Short mmCIF file of C-alpha atoms in Angstrom, two decimals:
data_model
loop_
_atom_site.label_atom_id
_atom_site.label_comp_id
_atom_site.label_asym_id
_atom_site.label_seq_id
_atom_site.Cartn_x
_atom_site.Cartn_y
_atom_site.Cartn_z
CA UNK S 1 -31.68 -25.52 9.48
CA UNK S 2 -35.15 -24.21 10.41
CA UNK S 3 -35.73 -24.76 14.08
CA UNK S 4 -38.64 -24.18 16.41
CA UNK S 5 -37.77 -20.49 16.61
CA UNK S 6 -37.92 -19.84 12.84
CA UNK S 7 -40.76 -21.88 11.32
CA UNK S 8 -41.35 -21.91 7.58
CA UNK S 9 -43.65 -19.02 6.69
CA UNK S 10 -45.38 -18.03 3.48
CA UNK S 11 -45.43 -14.50 2.18
CA UNK S 12 -48.40 -12.39 3.14
CA UNK S 13 -47.49 -9.47 0.89
CA UNK S 14 -48.89 -9.28 -2.61
CA UNK S 15 -46.53 -7.94 -5.30
CA UNK S 16 -48.34 -6.86 -8.49
CA UNK S 17 -51.86 -5.91 -7.54
CA UNK S 18 -55.10 -4.92 -9.19
CA UNK S 19 -57.25 -2.27 -7.52
CA UNK S 20 -60.99 -1.74 -7.25
CA UNK S 21 -63.81 -3.56 -9.01
CA UNK S 22 -67.41 -2.39 -9.45
CA UNK S 23 -70.31 -4.76 -10.10
CA UNK S 24 -74.05 -4.19 -10.23
CA UNK S 25 -77.24 -6.15 -10.84
CA UNK S 26 -79.56 -4.41 -13.31
CA UNK S 27 -82.86 -5.27 -14.99
CA UNK S 28 -81.54 -7.72 -17.58
CA UNK S 29 -78.47 -9.09 -15.83
CA UNK S 30 -75.15 -8.16 -14.24
CA UNK S 31 -72.61 -5.51 -15.24
CA UNK S 32 -69.02 -5.39 -14.00
CA UNK S 33 -66.26 -2.79 -14.53
CA UNK S 34 -62.54 -3.01 -13.73
CA UNK S 35 -59.57 -0.93 -14.83
CA UNK S 36 -56.67 -2.34 -16.85
CA UNK S 37 -53.57 -1.91 -14.72
CA UNK S 38 -51.55 -3.97 -12.25
CA UNK S 39 -49.52 -1.88 -9.85
CA UNK S 40 -46.19 -2.78 -8.28
CA UNK S 41 -46.69 -0.70 -5.16
CA UNK S 42 -47.42 2.74 -6.54
CA UNK S 43 -45.88 2.12 -9.98
CA UNK S 44 -48.27 1.27 -12.81
CA UNK S 45 -46.23 -1.81 -13.77
CA UNK S 46 -48.39 -3.76 -16.21
CA UNK S 47 -50.86 -1.76 -18.22
CA UNK S 48 -53.48 -2.90 -20.75
CA UNK S 49 -54.15 -6.16 -18.93
CA UNK S 50 -57.69 -7.35 -18.37
CA UNK S 51 -58.74 -8.26 -14.85
CA UNK S 52 -61.86 -10.12 -15.87
CA UNK S 53 -61.91 -13.77 -16.92
CA UNK S 54 -64.81 -15.28 -18.87
CA UNK S 55 -65.42 -18.79 -17.51
CA UNK S 56 -68.35 -19.75 -19.75
CA UNK S 57 -71.48 -18.17 -21.30
CA UNK S 58 -72.93 -17.49 -17.83
CA UNK S 59 -70.01 -16.57 -15.56
CA UNK S 60 -67.30 -13.94 -15.34
CA UNK S 61 -64.69 -13.89 -12.57
CA UNK S 62 -62.85 -10.64 -11.80
CA UNK S 63 -60.02 -10.06 -9.35
CA UNK S 64 -58.36 -7.42 -7.26
CA UNK S 65 -55.11 -8.08 -5.43
CA UNK S 66 -52.17 -10.24 -6.48
CA UNK S 67 -52.00 -10.87 -10.23
CA UNK S 68 -49.90 -14.03 -10.02
CA UNK S 69 -52.30 -15.65 -7.57
CA UNK S 70 -55.17 -14.93 -9.91
CA UNK S 71 -53.39 -16.39 -12.92
CA UNK S 72 -52.99 -19.60 -10.93
CA UNK S 73 -56.65 -19.40 -9.91
CA UNK S 74 -57.71 -18.97 -13.56
CA UNK S 75 -55.94 -22.23 -14.30
CA UNK S 76 -57.73 -23.95 -11.40
CA UNK S 77 -61.12 -22.66 -12.59
CA UNK S 78 -60.47 -23.75 -16.18
CA UNK S 79 -59.55 -27.25 -14.99
CA UNK S 80 -62.71 -27.40 -12.85
CA UNK S 81 -64.80 -26.50 -15.90
CA UNK S 82 -63.10 -29.22 -17.95
CA UNK S 83 -63.52 -31.75 -15.13
CA UNK S 84 -67.28 -31.26 -15.41
CA UNK S 85 -67.14 -31.72 -19.16
CA UNK S 86 -65.40 -35.10 -18.70
CA UNK S 87 -68.67 -36.44 -17.33
CA UNK S 88 -71.14 -34.42 -19.40
CA UNK S 89 -70.02 -32.42 -22.41
CA UNK S 90 -72.89 -29.95 -21.95
CA UNK S 91 -72.22 -29.29 -18.25
CA UNK S 92 -71.13 -25.80 -17.16
CA UNK S 93 -70.00 -24.16 -13.94
CA UNK S 94 -72.76 -22.04 -12.41
CA UNK S 95 -71.91 -18.73 -10.71
CA UNK S 96 -73.16 -19.90 -7.30
CA UNK S 97 -71.31 -23.19 -7.63
CA UNK S 98 -68.06 -21.50 -8.57
CA UNK S 99 -68.51 -18.91 -5.82
CA UNK S 100 -69.03 -21.63 -3.19
CA UNK S 101 -66.00 -23.57 -4.42
CA UNK S 102 -63.72 -20.51 -4.46
CA UNK S 103 -64.92 -19.45 -0.98
CA UNK S 104 -63.95 -22.85 0.43
CA UNK S 105 -60.63 -22.73 -1.41
CA UNK S 106 -59.76 -19.21 -0.19
CA UNK S 107 -60.73 -20.08 3.38
CA UNK S 108 -58.71 -23.29 3.29
CA UNK S 109 -55.62 -21.46 2.05
CA UNK S 110 -56.10 -18.71 4.65
CA UNK S 111 -56.29 -21.31 7.38
CA UNK S 112 -53.00 -22.76 6.13
CA UNK S 113 -51.48 -19.26 6.59
CA UNK S 114 -50.72 -19.28 2.87
CA UNK S 115 -53.49 -17.07 1.54
CA UNK S 116 -54.58 -16.45 -2.01
CA UNK S 117 -54.11 -12.69 -1.94
CA UNK S 118 -57.12 -11.75 -4.03
CA UNK S 119 -60.55 -10.24 -3.69
CA UNK S 120 -62.74 -12.12 -6.17
CA UNK S 121 -66.05 -11.22 -7.74
CA UNK S 122 -68.01 -14.04 -9.40
CA UNK S 123 -70.73 -12.48 -11.54
CA UNK S 124 -73.20 -14.21 -13.77
CA UNK S 125 -76.61 -15.64 -14.47
CA UNK S 126 -77.60 -18.58 -12.31
CA UNK S 127 -80.10 -21.26 -13.45
CA UNK S 128 -83.03 -21.20 -11.07
CA UNK S 129 -83.50 -24.19 -11.26
CA UNK S 130 -82.86 -24.85 -14.98
CA UNK S 131 -81.24 -22.82 -17.72
CA UNK S 132 -84.70 -21.70 -18.89
CA UNK S 133 -84.91 -19.37 -15.91
CA UNK S 134 -81.71 -17.39 -15.35
CA UNK S 135 -81.38 -15.10 -12.32
CA UNK S 136 -78.60 -12.51 -11.93
CA UNK S 137 -75.99 -13.25 -9.24
CA UNK S 138 -73.00 -11.41 -7.80
CA UNK S 139 -70.80 -13.24 -5.27
CA UNK S 140 -67.87 -11.61 -3.51
CA UNK S 141 -64.96 -13.37 -1.75
CA UNK S 142 -62.54 -11.48 0.49
CA UNK S 143 -58.88 -12.57 0.88
CA UNK S 144 -59.71 -14.20 4.22
CA UNK S 145 -62.32 -16.45 2.68
CA UNK S 146 -65.52 -14.60 3.59
CA UNK S 147 -68.05 -15.19 0.83
CA UNK S 148 -71.31 -13.33 0.37
CA UNK S 149 -73.85 -12.58 -2.32
CA UNK S 150 -75.01 -9.07 -3.04
CA UNK S 151 -76.74 -6.88 -5.62
CA UNK S 152 -74.03 -4.27 -5.92
CA UNK S 153 -70.43 -4.16 -4.81
CA UNK S 154 -67.36 -1.93 -4.93
CA UNK S 155 -64.07 -3.41 -3.71
CA UNK S 156 -60.72 -1.97 -2.69
CA UNK S 157 -60.60 1.80 -2.24
CA UNK S 158 -63.83 1.94 -4.23
CA UNK S 159 -65.56 0.32 -1.26
CA UNK S 160 -64.99 3.43 0.83
CA UNK S 161 -65.53 5.92 -2.00
CA UNK S 162 -68.33 4.58 -4.16
CA UNK S 163 -70.25 1.88 -2.34
CA UNK S 164 -72.70 4.39 -0.89
CA UNK S 165 -73.00 6.20 -4.21
CA UNK S 166 -73.83 2.95 -6.05
CA UNK S 167 -76.37 2.00 -3.41
CA UNK S 168 -78.12 5.38 -3.53
CA UNK S 169 -78.52 5.26 -7.31
CA UNK S 170 -79.29 1.57 -7.72
CA UNK S 171 -81.66 1.31 -4.78
CA UNK S 172 -83.70 4.32 -5.85
CA UNK S 173 -84.57 2.33 -8.98
CA UNK S 174 -85.03 -0.89 -7.00
CA UNK S 175 -82.03 -2.47 -8.79
CA UNK S 176 -83.99 -2.41 -12.06
CA UNK S 177 -81.80 0.01 -13.98
CA UNK S 178 -81.72 -0.30 -17.74
CA UNK S 179 -78.49 -1.41 -19.39
CA UNK S 180 -77.60 2.18 -20.34
CA UNK S 181 -78.31 3.48 -16.82
CA UNK S 182 -76.23 0.70 -15.27
CA UNK S 183 -73.31 1.37 -17.62
CA UNK S 184 -73.59 5.11 -16.97
CA UNK S 185 -73.38 4.47 -13.22
CA UNK S 186 -70.33 2.22 -13.64
CA UNK S 187 -68.67 4.82 -15.90
CA UNK S 188 -69.27 7.47 -13.23
CA UNK S 189 -67.73 5.12 -10.67
CA UNK S 190 -64.62 4.74 -12.84
CA UNK S 191 -64.41 8.53 -13.24
CA UNK S 192 -64.52 9.23 -9.49
CA UNK S 193 -62.16 6.28 -9.02
CA UNK S 194 -59.40 7.89 -11.09
CA UNK S 195 -59.83 11.19 -9.23
CA UNK S 196 -59.18 9.64 -5.85
CA UNK S 197 -57.23 6.36 -6.17
CA UNK S 198 -53.47 6.70 -6.79
CA UNK S 199 -53.21 3.19 -8.23
CA UNK S 200 -56.03 3.59 -10.74
CA UNK S 201 -55.80 3.93 -14.51
CA UNK S 202 -58.24 5.57 -16.88
CA UNK S 203 -58.51 2.66 -19.31
CA UNK S 204 -61.12 0.14 -18.19
CA UNK S 205 -63.11 -2.96 -19.13
CA UNK S 206 -66.85 -3.13 -18.78
CA UNK S 207 -68.77 -6.39 -19.29
CA UNK S 208 -72.34 -7.52 -19.01
CA UNK S 209 -73.85 -10.97 -18.50
CA UNK S 210 -77.46 -11.48 -19.52
CA UNK S 211 -79.55 -14.50 -20.41
CA UNK S 212 -78.15 -14.18 -23.94
CA UNK S 213 -74.60 -14.67 -22.72
CA UNK S 214 -71.49 -12.73 -21.83
CA UNK S 215 -70.60 -9.48 -23.64
CA UNK S 216 -67.14 -8.13 -22.91
CA UNK S 217 -66.94 -4.65 -24.41
CA UNK S 218 -63.81 -3.16 -25.98
CA UNK S 219 -61.59 -1.34 -23.46
CA UNK S 220 -62.82 2.22 -22.90
CA UNK S 221 -61.20 5.37 -21.58
CA UNK S 222 -62.49 7.89 -19.08
CA UNK S 223 -60.97 11.36 -18.99
CA UNK S 224 -63.07 13.19 -16.41
CA UNK S 225 -63.37 16.90 -15.73
CA UNK S 226 -60.20 18.73 -14.74
CA UNK S 227 -61.54 22.31 -14.82
CA UNK S 228 -60.85 22.50 -11.09
CA UNK S 229 -57.15 22.88 -11.86
CA UNK S 230 -57.74 26.35 -13.25
CA UNK S 231 -59.40 27.54 -10.04
CA UNK S 232 -56.72 26.50 -7.61
CA UNK S 233 -53.61 28.64 -7.82
CA UNK S 234 -53.20 29.79 -4.28
CA UNK S 235 -50.07 29.76 -2.18
CA UNK S 236 -50.67 30.11 1.47
CA UNK V 1 -40.15 -10.21 30.98
CA UNK V 2 -37.42 -11.63 28.75
CA UNK V 3 -34.19 -9.69 28.41
CA UNK V 4 -33.66 -6.25 29.83
CA UNK V 5 -33.65 -3.26 27.52
CA UNK V 6 -32.25 0.17 28.16
CA UNK V 7 -34.24 2.94 26.52
CA UNK V 8 -32.32 6.14 26.00
CA UNK V 9 -34.66 9.08 26.11
CA UNK V 10 -33.26 12.54 26.50
CA UNK V 11 -35.80 15.34 26.46
CA UNK V 12 -35.30 19.00 27.05
CA UNK V 13 -37.94 20.48 29.32
CA UNK V 14 -40.16 22.78 27.24
CA UNK V 15 -43.25 24.91 27.64
CA UNK V 16 -45.54 22.78 25.52
CA UNK V 17 -46.04 19.13 26.37
CA UNK V 18 -44.35 17.19 29.19
CA UNK V 19 -42.53 14.25 27.62
CA UNK V 20 -41.07 12.82 30.85
CA UNK V 21 -43.24 9.69 30.68
CA UNK V 22 -42.18 8.70 27.14
CA UNK V 23 -39.37 6.35 28.25
CA UNK V 24 -41.67 4.65 30.73
CA UNK V 25 -44.42 4.26 28.11
CA UNK V 26 -42.05 2.68 25.57
CA UNK V 27 -40.84 0.23 28.23
CA UNK V 28 -44.41 -0.66 29.21
CA UNK V 29 -45.44 -1.33 25.60
CA UNK V 30 -42.40 -3.62 25.25
CA UNK V 31 -43.59 -5.53 28.30
CA UNK V 32 -46.90 -6.11 26.58
CA UNK V 33 -49.11 -3.28 27.77
CA UNK V 34 -51.61 -2.01 25.24
CA UNK V 35 -51.35 1.75 24.76
CA UNK V 36 -54.69 3.51 25.47
CA UNK V 37 -56.54 4.61 22.34
CA UNK V 38 -57.30 8.26 21.72
CA UNK V 39 -60.96 8.96 21.06
CA UNK V 40 -62.06 10.89 18.02
CA UNK V 41 -65.33 12.31 16.86
CA UNK V 42 -65.81 10.17 13.75
CA UNK V 43 -67.33 12.66 11.41
CA UNK V 44 -68.41 13.76 8.00
CA UNK V 45 -67.59 17.42 7.32
CA UNK V 46 -68.06 19.02 3.92
CA UNK V 47 -67.46 22.45 2.43
CA UNK V 48 -67.74 23.97 -1.03
CA UNK V 49 -67.46 27.34 -2.74
CA UNK V 50 -70.37 28.50 -4.89
CA UNK V 51 -71.19 31.62 -6.87
CA UNK V 52 -71.87 34.00 -3.95
CA UNK V 53 -69.84 32.40 -1.16
CA UNK V 54 -69.28 29.20 0.77
CA UNK V 55 -71.59 26.42 2.02
CA UNK V 56 -70.28 24.19 4.81
CA UNK V 57 -71.85 21.44 6.83
CA UNK V 58 -71.27 18.58 9.25
CA UNK V 59 -73.11 15.70 10.85
CA UNK V 60 -73.77 15.66 14.59
CA UNK V 61 -72.63 12.30 15.94
CA UNK V 62 -69.76 12.11 18.47
CA UNK V 63 -68.53 8.58 19.19
CA UNK V 64 -66.46 7.12 22.00
CA UNK V 65 -65.37 3.77 20.61
CA UNK V 66 -68.55 2.05 19.45
CA UNK V 67 -70.97 4.09 21.54
CA UNK V 68 -72.56 7.32 20.39
CA UNK V 69 -71.44 9.78 23.04
CA UNK V 70 -73.36 12.81 21.76
CA UNK V 71 -76.21 12.81 19.24
CA UNK V 72 -76.34 16.59 18.85
CA UNK V 73 -72.69 17.50 18.83
CA UNK V 74 -72.01 20.87 17.16
CA UNK V 75 -69.13 20.52 14.71
CA UNK V 76 -69.66 23.79 12.84
CA UNK V 77 -67.75 26.38 14.87
CA UNK V 78 -68.04 30.13 14.41
CA UNK V 79 -64.71 31.92 14.19
CA UNK V 80 -66.05 35.34 13.15
CA UNK V 81 -69.32 36.53 11.65
CA UNK V 82 -68.09 35.61 8.17
CA UNK V 83 -65.65 32.77 8.90
CA UNK V 84 -66.69 29.33 10.12
CA UNK V 85 -64.68 26.17 10.76
CA UNK V 86 -65.91 22.59 10.58
CA UNK V 87 -63.83 20.20 12.65
CA UNK V 88 -63.00 16.50 12.59
CA UNK V 89 -60.61 14.66 14.88
CA UNK V 90 -60.24 14.76 18.65
CA UNK V 91 -63.25 16.62 20.07
CA UNK V 92 -61.40 18.40 22.87
CA UNK V 93 -58.61 19.59 20.57
CA UNK V 94 -61.14 20.98 18.11
CA UNK V 95 -63.04 22.95 20.73
CA UNK V 96 -59.88 24.50 22.12
CA UNK V 97 -58.29 25.25 18.75
CA UNK V 98 -61.43 26.92 17.37
CA UNK V 99 -61.86 28.98 20.55
CA UNK V 100 -58.24 30.08 20.27
CA UNK V 101 -58.66 30.97 16.59
CA UNK V 102 -61.83 32.92 17.30
CA UNK V 103 -60.11 34.91 20.05
CA UNK V 104 -57.03 35.63 17.96
CA UNK V 105 -59.11 36.73 14.99
CA UNK V 106 -61.10 39.12 17.16
CA UNK V 107 -57.88 40.63 18.52
CA UNK V 108 -56.60 40.91 14.96
CA UNK V 109 -59.75 42.78 13.94
CA UNK V 110 -59.44 45.18 16.90
CA UNK V 111 -55.76 45.78 16.22
CA UNK V 112 -56.05 46.39 12.48
CA UNK V 113 -59.51 47.95 12.37
CA UNK V 114 -60.40 45.65 9.42
CA UNK V 115 -62.45 42.48 9.19
CA UNK V 116 -60.35 39.34 9.52
CA UNK V 117 -59.51 37.36 6.41
CA UNK V 118 -60.04 33.64 6.03
CA UNK V 119 -56.40 33.11 5.17
CA UNK V 120 -55.43 34.71 8.51
CA UNK V 121 -57.47 32.10 10.33
CA UNK V 122 -55.79 29.41 8.28
CA UNK V 123 -52.28 30.75 8.97
CA UNK V 124 -52.93 30.93 12.73
CA UNK V 125 -54.26 27.38 12.71
CA UNK V 126 -51.38 26.06 10.59
CA UNK V 127 -48.64 27.67 12.67
CA UNK V 128 -50.20 26.46 15.92
CA UNK V 129 -50.76 22.87 14.76
CA UNK V 130 -47.36 22.45 13.10
CA UNK V 131 -45.67 23.40 16.36
CA UNK V 132 -47.29 20.36 18.00
CA UNK V 133 -46.33 17.97 15.18
CA UNK V 134 -49.81 16.51 14.77
CA UNK V 135 -50.31 15.64 18.43
CA UNK V 136 -53.18 18.13 18.53
CA UNK V 137 -55.66 16.10 16.50
CA UNK V 138 -57.55 18.90 14.76
CA UNK V 139 -58.59 18.48 11.12
CA UNK V 140 -60.40 21.65 10.05
CA UNK V 141 -62.22 22.98 7.05
CA UNK V 142 -62.01 26.76 7.41
CA UNK V 143 -64.32 28.64 5.09
CA UNK V 144 -65.71 32.12 4.75
CA UNK V 145 -66.11 35.26 2.72
CA UNK V 146 -63.86 38.27 3.21
CA UNK V 147 -62.96 41.42 1.31
CA UNK V 148 -61.08 39.37 -1.30
CA UNK V 149 -63.82 36.81 -1.97
CA UNK V 150 -65.01 33.36 -0.84
CA UNK V 151 -62.35 30.93 0.40
CA UNK V 152 -62.20 27.34 1.64
CA UNK V 153 -59.09 25.87 3.25
CA UNK V 154 -58.41 22.30 4.35
CA UNK V 155 -56.13 22.23 7.44
CA UNK V 156 -54.58 18.98 8.67
CA UNK V 157 -53.40 18.19 12.20
CA UNK V 158 -49.76 18.16 11.18
CA UNK V 159 -49.97 21.59 9.60
CA UNK V 160 -50.65 20.84 5.91
CA UNK V 161 -53.02 23.32 4.31
CA UNK V 162 -54.66 23.38 0.90
CA UNK V 163 -56.94 25.84 -0.81
CA UNK V 164 -59.82 23.94 -2.36
CA UNK V 165 -63.04 24.59 -4.23
CA UNK V 166 -64.72 21.68 -2.45
CA UNK V 167 -63.51 19.43 0.36
CA UNK V 168 -64.58 16.73 2.77
CA UNK V 169 -62.90 15.45 5.94
CA UNK V 170 -63.43 12.92 8.69
CA UNK V 171 -64.15 9.20 8.59
CA UNK V 172 -67.13 9.74 6.29
CA UNK V 173 -65.07 11.82 3.87
CA UNK V 174 -64.62 8.98 1.35
CA UNK V 175 -68.34 8.62 0.79
CA UNK V 176 -68.92 12.39 0.83
CA UNK V 177 -66.07 13.30 -1.53
CA UNK V 178 -67.34 10.90 -4.19
CA UNK V 179 -70.68 12.78 -4.25
CA UNK V 180 -68.81 16.09 -4.58
CA UNK V 181 -66.53 14.71 -7.32
CA UNK V 182 -69.56 13.55 -9.27
CA UNK V 183 -71.70 16.65 -9.12
CA UNK V 184 -69.58 19.71 -8.28
CA UNK V 185 -69.66 22.46 -10.88
CA UNK V 186 -68.05 25.85 -10.78
CA UNK V 187 -70.38 28.78 -9.89
CA UNK V 188 -73.41 26.88 -8.68
CA UNK V 189 -76.34 28.81 -7.22
CA UNK V 190 -77.19 28.70 -3.52
CA UNK V 191 -80.03 26.19 -3.68
CA UNK V 192 -77.99 23.69 -5.73
CA UNK V 193 -74.93 24.16 -3.53
CA UNK V 194 -76.91 23.54 -0.33
CA UNK V 195 -78.55 20.48 -1.88
CA UNK V 196 -75.16 19.08 -2.96
CA UNK V 197 -73.58 19.63 0.48
CA UNK V 198 -76.56 18.00 2.14
CA UNK V 199 -76.37 14.99 -0.21
CA UNK V 200 -72.65 14.65 0.43
CA UNK V 201 -73.14 14.65 4.20
CA UNK V 202 -76.03 12.19 3.88
CA UNK V 203 -73.77 9.84 1.89
CA UNK V 204 -71.29 10.03 4.76
CA UNK V 205 -74.04 9.49 7.33
CA UNK V 206 -75.27 6.40 5.46
CA UNK V 207 -71.94 4.87 4.55
CA UNK V 208 -69.95 5.59 7.71
CA UNK V 209 -71.17 4.23 11.03
CA UNK V 210 -69.35 6.94 12.99
CA UNK V 211 -71.41 9.69 11.33
CA UNK V 212 -75.12 10.28 11.55
CA UNK V 213 -78.06 11.50 13.61
CA UNK V 214 -78.58 14.95 12.05
CA UNK V 215 -76.74 17.56 10.08
CA UNK V 216 -75.95 21.26 10.40
CA UNK V 217 -75.33 23.68 7.54
CA UNK V 218 -73.96 27.19 7.31
CA UNK V 219 -74.24 29.42 4.24
CA UNK V 220 -71.74 32.30 4.18
CA UNK V 221 -72.01 35.22 1.77
CA UNK V 222 -70.59 38.74 1.71
CA UNK V 223 -73.61 39.86 3.77
CA UNK V 224 -72.90 37.43 6.56
CA UNK V 225 -73.57 33.86 7.63
CA UNK V 226 -76.79 31.94 8.01
CA UNK V 227 -76.66 28.87 10.22
CA UNK V 228 -79.25 26.14 9.54
CA UNK V 229 -79.80 23.19 11.71
CA UNK V 230 -80.33 20.64 13.01
CA UNK V 231 -81.68 19.06 9.83
CA UNK V 232 -83.02 15.54 10.14
CA UNK V 233 -82.91 13.67 6.83
CA UNK V 234 -85.64 11.13 6.14
CA UNK V 235 -83.62 8.17 7.35
CA UNK V 236 -82.90 9.86 10.71
CA UNK V 237 -86.46 10.72 11.65
CA UNK V 238 -87.99 8.63 14.40
CA UNK V 239 -91.18 6.95 13.21
CA UNK V 240 -94.27 8.75 14.50
CA UNK V 241 -95.83 7.10 17.51
CA UNK V 242 -99.06 5.33 16.66
CA UNK V 243 -101.62 5.86 19.38
CA UNK V 244 -103.70 2.71 19.54
CA UNK V 245 -106.39 1.71 21.93
CA UNK V 246 -104.89 -1.19 23.84
CA UNK V 247 -107.90 -1.81 26.04
CA UNK V 248 -110.20 -4.67 25.19
CA UNK V 249 -113.90 -3.98 24.74
CA UNK V 250 -116.16 -5.25 27.53
CA UNK V 251 -117.64 -8.55 26.47
CA UNK V 252 -114.49 -9.71 24.59
CA UNK V 253 -114.02 -12.43 27.17
CA UNK V 254 -117.18 -14.38 27.97
CA UNK V 255 -118.33 -13.98 31.59
CA UNK V 256 -119.23 -17.22 33.38
CA UNK V 257 -120.10 -15.96 36.87
CA UNK V 258 -120.59 -12.55 38.40
CA UNK V 259 -120.30 -11.63 42.10
CA UNK V 260 -120.67 -8.12 43.50
CA UNK V 261 -118.97 -7.04 46.76
CA UNK V 262 -120.24 -3.93 48.49
CA UNK V 263 -117.71 -1.96 50.54
CA UNK V 264 -118.69 0.58 53.18
CA UNK V 265 -116.68 3.74 52.72
CA UNK V 266 -115.37 4.77 56.15
CA UNK V 267 -112.78 7.30 55.08
CA UNK V 268 -111.71 8.40 51.58
CA UNK V 269 -108.53 10.10 50.44
CA UNK V 270 -107.55 11.54 47.07
CA UNK V 271 -104.31 10.10 45.77
CA UNK V 272 -102.75 11.82 42.82
#
């Protein structure tokens, strides 16, 4: 029987996890890139799985961290979207609304000492104030329930590796990169990501959300440059 | 203190460190004492090989916790005329290790009559650091040009060494290495190599709060080494002081009454 010395605790260790995510505001909207693997520790356990979820024509949610927790969260988000439609068939979740809701939910669960072990990015076009005027939005939520909005983000190991790189490139163009420039930057991020992150995979998803809707591209591969291997054959 | 605990610690006396306090320290930590934290420099150091040699550089901020202890710390140490070492880790350990390496390399040159090789410096460093099992917190990038060509070695505090074409170390190494991974090419020319190293260090200075203030570079070729510094990137320059006239013109405030007092000067004294 559980006594005062051994209270009921919830696990704080994620099992199958997704790694970094990269998102960026550009001239026409928001672009987001994630790789397609869930790691069980250092093993690449589940490959070819997408880590981005399209909520509606204006919002994408992407996750890093525990896969199971996110699958549950996907269900919660889908039900929230349908709840709205019960009252008004044309109603949709907005990115800011969903971000605020998920922040409260993650913080609540963290305060219960039963956290949702995910880092979430909510990316999309927000009506300001109506759907005639859509403004790009990226909201980030950490596993402890800290929510913030930003114009570019790299999570996981990418935060330490590529955050500064993304800022230098995006800020020099005042966050008004063209779609091709934004995608080129995200591709470069994925390339450096596979050089330096053990739990990364070279197949990745890249999506964009503009006022015309969500476009989730086909999965792409990055190979990178491995010429360095021919230079290094020293034994010392 | 709940429950006694007997800690068995049996140490042979040795010439290196004195471990006689280890048992006491373990017992104190069990009682709830917080072990004191070791201070480190918090750094971005970068090195890369290019067509004619090696370019290395470092920032100049030394931190003690959250305070900047030294704004102009020199992290690029000269080992010989053609071999330099950039250091990250515990500041005191770095100074002593690089001094020791410099002395040993000079003796080596005098004994053999030949210029010291970069790999010799790396071997000395590795064998010294491994002996102390990582307790000497010295993370070095040793680079230089010798009779066999340009070399760059990454030496860790526990004795791991790797030969690399480009490397970064320190707390700002994540940000710096991503710049190098993006833009490094084999056989770059000197101007491009210097520009890349500077950009890598600047990324570390921006992205890491324990790196910053200014940066130092050294360019090593077969002819010798050229040390450049301190270089202040745009975001580190203090804004120029604007000299403005802060006095108000006479007549700005309307005068209502005027009264003149005449003093008789009895004695005057210059006060400077």
